[in-house]
PDB file of C-alpha atoms in Angstrom:
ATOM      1  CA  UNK A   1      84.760  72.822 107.927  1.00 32.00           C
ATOM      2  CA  UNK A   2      87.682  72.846 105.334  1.00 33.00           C
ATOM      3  CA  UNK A   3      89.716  75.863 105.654  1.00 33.00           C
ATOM      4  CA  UNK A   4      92.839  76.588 103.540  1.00 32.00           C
ATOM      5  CA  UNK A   5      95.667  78.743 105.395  1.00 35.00           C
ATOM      6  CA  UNK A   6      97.693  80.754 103.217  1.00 35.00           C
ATOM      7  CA  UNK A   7     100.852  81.555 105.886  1.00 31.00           C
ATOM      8  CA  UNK A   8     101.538  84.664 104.581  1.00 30.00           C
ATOM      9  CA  UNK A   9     100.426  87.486 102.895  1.00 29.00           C
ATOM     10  CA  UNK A  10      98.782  86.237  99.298  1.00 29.00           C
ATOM     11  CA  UNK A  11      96.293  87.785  96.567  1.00 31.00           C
ATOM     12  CA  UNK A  12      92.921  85.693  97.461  1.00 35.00           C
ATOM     13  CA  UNK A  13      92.060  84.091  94.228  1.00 39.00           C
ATOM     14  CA  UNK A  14      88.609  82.790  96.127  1.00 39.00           C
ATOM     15  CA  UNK A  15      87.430  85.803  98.209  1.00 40.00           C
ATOM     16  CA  UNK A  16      84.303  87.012  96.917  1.00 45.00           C
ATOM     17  CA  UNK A  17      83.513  90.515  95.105  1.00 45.00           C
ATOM     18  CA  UNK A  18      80.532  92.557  95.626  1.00 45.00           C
ATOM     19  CA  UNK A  19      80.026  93.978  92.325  1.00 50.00           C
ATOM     20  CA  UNK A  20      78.995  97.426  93.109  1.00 53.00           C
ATOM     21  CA  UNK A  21      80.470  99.628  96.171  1.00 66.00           C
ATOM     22  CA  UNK A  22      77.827  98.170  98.549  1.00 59.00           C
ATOM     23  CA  UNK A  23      77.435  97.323 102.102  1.00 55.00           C
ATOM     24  CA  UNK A  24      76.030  93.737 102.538  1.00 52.00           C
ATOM     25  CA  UNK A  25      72.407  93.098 101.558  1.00 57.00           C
ATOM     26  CA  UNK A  26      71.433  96.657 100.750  1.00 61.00           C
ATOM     27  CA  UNK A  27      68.076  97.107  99.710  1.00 68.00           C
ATOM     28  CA  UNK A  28      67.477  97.531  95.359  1.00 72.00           C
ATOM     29  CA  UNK A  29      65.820 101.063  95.854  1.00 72.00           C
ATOM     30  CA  UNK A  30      69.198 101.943  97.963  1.00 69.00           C
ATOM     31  CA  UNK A  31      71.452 101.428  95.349  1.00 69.00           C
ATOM     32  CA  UNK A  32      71.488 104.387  93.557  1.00 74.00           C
ATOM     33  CA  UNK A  33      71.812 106.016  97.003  1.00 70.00           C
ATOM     34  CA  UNK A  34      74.537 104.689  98.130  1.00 67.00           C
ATOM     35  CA  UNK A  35      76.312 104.714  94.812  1.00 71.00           C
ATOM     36  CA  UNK A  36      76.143 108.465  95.055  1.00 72.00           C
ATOM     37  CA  UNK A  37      77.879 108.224  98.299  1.00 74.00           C
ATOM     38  CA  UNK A  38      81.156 106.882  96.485  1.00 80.00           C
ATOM     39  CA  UNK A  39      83.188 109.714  96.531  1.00 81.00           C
ATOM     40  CA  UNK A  40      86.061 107.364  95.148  1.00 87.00           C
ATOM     41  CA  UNK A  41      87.597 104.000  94.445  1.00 91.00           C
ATOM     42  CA  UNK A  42      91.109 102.645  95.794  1.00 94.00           C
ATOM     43  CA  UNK A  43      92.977  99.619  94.823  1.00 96.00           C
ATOM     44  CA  UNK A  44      95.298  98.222  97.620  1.00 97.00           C
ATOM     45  CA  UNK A  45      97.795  96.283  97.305  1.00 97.00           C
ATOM     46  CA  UNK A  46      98.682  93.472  99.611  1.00 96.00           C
ATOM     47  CA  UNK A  47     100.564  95.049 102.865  1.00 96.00           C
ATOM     48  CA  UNK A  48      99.444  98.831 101.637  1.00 97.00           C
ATOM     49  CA  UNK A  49      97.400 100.678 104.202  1.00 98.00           C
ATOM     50  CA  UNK A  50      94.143 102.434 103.795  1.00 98.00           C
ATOM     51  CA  UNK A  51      94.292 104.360 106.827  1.00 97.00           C
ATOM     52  CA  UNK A  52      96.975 105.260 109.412  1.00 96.00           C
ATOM     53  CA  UNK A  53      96.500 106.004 113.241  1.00 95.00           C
ATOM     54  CA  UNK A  54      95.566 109.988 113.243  1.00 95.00           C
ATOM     55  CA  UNK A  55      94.581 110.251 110.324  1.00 97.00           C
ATOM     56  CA  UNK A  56      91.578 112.524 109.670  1.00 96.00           C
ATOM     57  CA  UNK A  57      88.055 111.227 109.146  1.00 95.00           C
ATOM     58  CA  UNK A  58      85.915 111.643 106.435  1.00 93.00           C
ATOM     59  CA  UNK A  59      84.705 108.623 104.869  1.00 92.00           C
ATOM     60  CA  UNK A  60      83.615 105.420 105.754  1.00 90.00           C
ATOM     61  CA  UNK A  61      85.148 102.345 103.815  1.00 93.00           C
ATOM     62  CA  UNK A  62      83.419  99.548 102.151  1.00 88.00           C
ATOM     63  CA  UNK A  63      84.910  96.331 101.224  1.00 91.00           C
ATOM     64  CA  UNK A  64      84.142  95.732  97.315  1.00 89.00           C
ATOM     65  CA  UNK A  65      86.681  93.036  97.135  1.00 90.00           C
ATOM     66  CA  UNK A  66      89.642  91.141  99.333  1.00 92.00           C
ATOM     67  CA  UNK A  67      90.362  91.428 102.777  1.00 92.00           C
ATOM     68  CA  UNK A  68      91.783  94.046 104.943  1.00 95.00           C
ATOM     69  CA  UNK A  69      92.691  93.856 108.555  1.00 93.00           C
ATOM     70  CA  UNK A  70      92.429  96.890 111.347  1.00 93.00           C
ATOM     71  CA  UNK A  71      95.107  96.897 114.066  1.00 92.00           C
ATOM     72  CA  UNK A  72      95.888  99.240 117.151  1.00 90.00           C
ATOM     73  CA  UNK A  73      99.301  99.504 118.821  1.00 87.00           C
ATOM     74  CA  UNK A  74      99.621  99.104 122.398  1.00 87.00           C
ATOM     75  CA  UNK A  75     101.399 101.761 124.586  1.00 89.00           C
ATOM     76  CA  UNK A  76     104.639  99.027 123.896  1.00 90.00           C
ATOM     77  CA  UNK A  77     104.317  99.214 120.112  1.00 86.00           C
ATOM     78  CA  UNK A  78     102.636  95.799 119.744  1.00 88.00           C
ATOM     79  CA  UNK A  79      99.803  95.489 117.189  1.00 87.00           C
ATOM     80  CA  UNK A  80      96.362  93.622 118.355  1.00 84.00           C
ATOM     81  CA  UNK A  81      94.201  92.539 115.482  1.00 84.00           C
ATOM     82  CA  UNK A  82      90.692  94.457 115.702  1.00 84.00           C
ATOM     83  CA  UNK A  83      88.773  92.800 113.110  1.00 84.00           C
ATOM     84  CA  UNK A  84      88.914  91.297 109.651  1.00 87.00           C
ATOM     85  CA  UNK A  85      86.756  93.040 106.653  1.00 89.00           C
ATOM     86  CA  UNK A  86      85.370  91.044 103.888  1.00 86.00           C
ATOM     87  CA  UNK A  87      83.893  92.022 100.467  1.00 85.00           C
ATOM     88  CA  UNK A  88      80.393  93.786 101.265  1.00 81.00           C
ATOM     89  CA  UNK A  89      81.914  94.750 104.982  1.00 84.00           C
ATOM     90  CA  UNK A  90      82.009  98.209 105.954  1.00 87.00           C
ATOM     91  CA  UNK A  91      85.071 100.011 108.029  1.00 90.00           C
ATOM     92  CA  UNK A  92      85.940 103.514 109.740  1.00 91.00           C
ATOM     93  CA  UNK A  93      83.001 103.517 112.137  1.00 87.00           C
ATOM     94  CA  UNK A  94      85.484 103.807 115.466  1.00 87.00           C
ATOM     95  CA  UNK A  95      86.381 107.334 113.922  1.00 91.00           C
ATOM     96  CA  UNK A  96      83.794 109.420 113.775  1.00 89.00           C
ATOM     97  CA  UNK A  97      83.637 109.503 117.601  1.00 88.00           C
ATOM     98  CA  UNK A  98      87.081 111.327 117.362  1.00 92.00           C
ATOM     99  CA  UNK A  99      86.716 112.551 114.080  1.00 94.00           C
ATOM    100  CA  UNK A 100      90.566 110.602 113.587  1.00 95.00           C
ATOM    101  CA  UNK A 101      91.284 107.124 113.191  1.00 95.00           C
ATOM    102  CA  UNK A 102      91.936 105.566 116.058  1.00 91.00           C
ATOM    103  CA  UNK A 103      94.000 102.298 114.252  1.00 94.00           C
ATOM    104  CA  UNK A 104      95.048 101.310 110.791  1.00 96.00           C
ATOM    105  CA  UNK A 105      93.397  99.242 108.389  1.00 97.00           C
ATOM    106  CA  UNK A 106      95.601  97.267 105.818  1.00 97.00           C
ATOM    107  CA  UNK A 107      94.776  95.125 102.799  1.00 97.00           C
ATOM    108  CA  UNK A 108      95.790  91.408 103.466  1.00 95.00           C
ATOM    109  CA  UNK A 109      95.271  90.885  99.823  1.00 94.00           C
ATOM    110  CA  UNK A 110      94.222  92.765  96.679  1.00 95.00           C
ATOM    111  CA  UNK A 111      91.595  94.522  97.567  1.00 95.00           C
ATOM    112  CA  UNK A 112      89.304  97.128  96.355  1.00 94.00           C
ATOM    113  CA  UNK A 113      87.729  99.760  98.351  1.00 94.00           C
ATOM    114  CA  UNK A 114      84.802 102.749  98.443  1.00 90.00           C
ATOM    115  CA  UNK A 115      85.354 105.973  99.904  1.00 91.00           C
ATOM    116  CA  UNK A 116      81.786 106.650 101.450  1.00 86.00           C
ATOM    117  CA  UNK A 117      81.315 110.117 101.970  1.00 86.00           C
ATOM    118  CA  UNK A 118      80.280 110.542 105.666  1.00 87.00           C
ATOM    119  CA  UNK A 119      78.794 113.960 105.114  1.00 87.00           C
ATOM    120  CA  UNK A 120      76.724 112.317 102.138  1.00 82.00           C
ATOM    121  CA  UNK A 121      75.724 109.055 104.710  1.00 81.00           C
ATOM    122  CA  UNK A 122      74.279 112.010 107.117  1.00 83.00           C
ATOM    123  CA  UNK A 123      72.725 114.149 104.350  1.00 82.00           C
ATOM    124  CA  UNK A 124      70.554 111.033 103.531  1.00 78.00           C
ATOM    125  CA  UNK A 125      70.196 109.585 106.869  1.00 77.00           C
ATOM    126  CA  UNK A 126      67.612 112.019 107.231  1.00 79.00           C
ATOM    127  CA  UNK A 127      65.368 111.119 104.040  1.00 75.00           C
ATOM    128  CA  UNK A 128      66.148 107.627 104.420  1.00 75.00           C
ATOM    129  CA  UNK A 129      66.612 106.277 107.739  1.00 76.00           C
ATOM    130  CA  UNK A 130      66.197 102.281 106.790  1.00 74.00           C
ATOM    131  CA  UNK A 131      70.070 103.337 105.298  1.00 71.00           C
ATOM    132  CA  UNK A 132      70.939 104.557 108.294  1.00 70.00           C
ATOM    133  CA  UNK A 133      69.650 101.455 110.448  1.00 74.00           C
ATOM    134  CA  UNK A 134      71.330  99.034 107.779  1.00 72.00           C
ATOM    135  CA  UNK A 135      75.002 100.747 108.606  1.00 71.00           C
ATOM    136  CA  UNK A 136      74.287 100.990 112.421  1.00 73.00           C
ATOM    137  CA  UNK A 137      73.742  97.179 111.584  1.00 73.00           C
ATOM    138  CA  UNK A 138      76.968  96.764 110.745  1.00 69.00           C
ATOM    139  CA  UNK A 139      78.959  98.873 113.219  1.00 68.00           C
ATOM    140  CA  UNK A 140      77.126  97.147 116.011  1.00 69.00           C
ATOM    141  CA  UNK A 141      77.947  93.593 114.069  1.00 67.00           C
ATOM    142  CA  UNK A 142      81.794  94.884 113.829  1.00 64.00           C
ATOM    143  CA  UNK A 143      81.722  96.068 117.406  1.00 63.00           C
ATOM    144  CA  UNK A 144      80.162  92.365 118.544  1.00 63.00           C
ATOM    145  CA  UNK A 145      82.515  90.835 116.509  1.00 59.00           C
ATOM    146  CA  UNK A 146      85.588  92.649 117.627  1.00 59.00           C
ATOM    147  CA  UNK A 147      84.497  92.111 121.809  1.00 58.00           C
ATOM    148  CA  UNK A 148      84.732  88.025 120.500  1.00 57.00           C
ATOM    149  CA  UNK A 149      88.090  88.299 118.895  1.00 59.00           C
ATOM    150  CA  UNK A 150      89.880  91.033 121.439  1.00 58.00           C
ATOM    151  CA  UNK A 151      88.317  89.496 124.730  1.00 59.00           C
ATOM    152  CA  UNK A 152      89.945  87.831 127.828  1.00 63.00           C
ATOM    153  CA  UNK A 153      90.087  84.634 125.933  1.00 64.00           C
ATOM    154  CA  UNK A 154      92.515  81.963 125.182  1.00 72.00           C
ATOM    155  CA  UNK A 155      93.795  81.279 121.822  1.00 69.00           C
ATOM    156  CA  UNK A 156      91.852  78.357 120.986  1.00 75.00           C
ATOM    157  CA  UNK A 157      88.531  80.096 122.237  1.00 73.00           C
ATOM    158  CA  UNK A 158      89.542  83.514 120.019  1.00 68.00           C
ATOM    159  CA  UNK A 159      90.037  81.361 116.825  1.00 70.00           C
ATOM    160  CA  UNK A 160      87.052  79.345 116.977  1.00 71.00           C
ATOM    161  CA  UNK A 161      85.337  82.343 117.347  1.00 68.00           C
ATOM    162  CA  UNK A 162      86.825  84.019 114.564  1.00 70.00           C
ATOM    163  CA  UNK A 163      86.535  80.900 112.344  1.00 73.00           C
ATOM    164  CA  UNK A 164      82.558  80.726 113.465  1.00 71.00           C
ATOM    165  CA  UNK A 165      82.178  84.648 112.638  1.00 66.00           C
ATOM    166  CA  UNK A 166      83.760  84.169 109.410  1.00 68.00           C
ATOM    167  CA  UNK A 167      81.434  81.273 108.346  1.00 70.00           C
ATOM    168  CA  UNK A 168      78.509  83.261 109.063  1.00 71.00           C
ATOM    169  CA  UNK A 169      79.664  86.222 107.103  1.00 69.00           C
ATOM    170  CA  UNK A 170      80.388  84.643 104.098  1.00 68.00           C
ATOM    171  CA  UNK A 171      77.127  82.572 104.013  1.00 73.00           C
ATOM    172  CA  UNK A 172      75.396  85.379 104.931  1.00 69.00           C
ATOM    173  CA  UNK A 173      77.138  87.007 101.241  1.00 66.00           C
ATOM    174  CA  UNK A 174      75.553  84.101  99.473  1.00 72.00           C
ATOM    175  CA  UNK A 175      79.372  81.983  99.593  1.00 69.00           C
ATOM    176  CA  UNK A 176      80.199  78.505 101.314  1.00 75.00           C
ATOM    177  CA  UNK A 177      80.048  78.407 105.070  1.00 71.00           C
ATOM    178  CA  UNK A 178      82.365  75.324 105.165  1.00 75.00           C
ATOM    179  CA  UNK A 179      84.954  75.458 102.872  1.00 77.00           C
ATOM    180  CA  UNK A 180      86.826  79.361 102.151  1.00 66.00           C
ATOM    181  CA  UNK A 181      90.349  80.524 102.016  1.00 72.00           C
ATOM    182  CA  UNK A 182      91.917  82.059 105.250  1.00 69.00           C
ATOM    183  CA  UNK A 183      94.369  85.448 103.605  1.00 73.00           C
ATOM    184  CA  UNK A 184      95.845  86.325 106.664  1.00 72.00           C
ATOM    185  CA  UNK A 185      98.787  84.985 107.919  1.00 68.00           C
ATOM    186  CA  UNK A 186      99.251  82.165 110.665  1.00 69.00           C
ATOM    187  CA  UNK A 187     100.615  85.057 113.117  1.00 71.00           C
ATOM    188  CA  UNK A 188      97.524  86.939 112.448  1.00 65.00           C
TER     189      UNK A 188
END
């Protein structure tokens, strides 16, 4: 597997873009559902945060191009990498539990972003509960994912992982499994 480390914070000139605001192999008929959902667009700049710890929930996030990070702070102020979030990838799920977010999220690179409406997402879950599955989908896949990187593991075992994970989730976008552009930094 070739993998390019960028060492710092850099725009991604290789990361893909989905080319509507779209959750990962979303059905056709689904489209025009989950378009309507898109309550608005944000461009991020590299370092810029989406969301802050506390901040109120209302939206769920998804990933229409570059890569953002979410963090939480231990109770000594140090930050513990939750999860990286790709083009297609959808964030915010940890909270709706709390109705606040729980950790921040912040673009590693230039990235573009969908608001998803959350009160839209459970207006249609109702009609259309294949929707509904497809973003449980991806919490649970986020949730799995997190467990592998935030575990009792060693170093070595926690980037394997995340290299593994990352592989996956770009093939499964259509992109190369073995060769892609790492946009977070070496501490990350």
């Amino acid at each position: 597997m070739a993998v390019r480390e960028a060492g710092q914070i850099l725009p991604c000139s290789q990361c893909p873009v989905v080319r509507v605001c779209l959750p990962a192999n979303v059905e056709p008929a689904q489209v025009p559902l989950i378009e309507g959902m898109v309550s608005r667009q944000r461009d991020l700049e590299p370092g810029q945060y989406l969301f802050r710890v506390g901040e109120e929930f209302s939206s769920l996030f998804a990933v229409r191009s570059g890569c953002l990070k979410s963090t939480v702070l231990d109770p000594d102020g140090s930050e513990h990498i939750l999860n990286f979030h790709l083009p297609g990838e959808v964030l915010g799920f940890a909270a709706i539990y709390h109705e606040r977010h729980a950790g921040n999220a912040i673009a590693l690179s230039a990235s573009t972003v969908c608001y998803l409406s959350f009160s839209d997402v459970l207006r249609l879950a109702q009609a259309f509960p294949q929707l509904v599955l497809g973003l449980l989908r991806i919490a649970s896949r986020s949730a799995l994912y997190t467990g592998r990187l935030t575990g009792d593991h060693n170093a070595v075992v926690r980037v394997a992982a995340f290299l593994l994970s990352q592989s996956g989730r770009l093939r499964a976008q259509g992109h190369s499994a073995t060769e892609f552009e790492l946009v977070m930094s070496r501490e990350d």
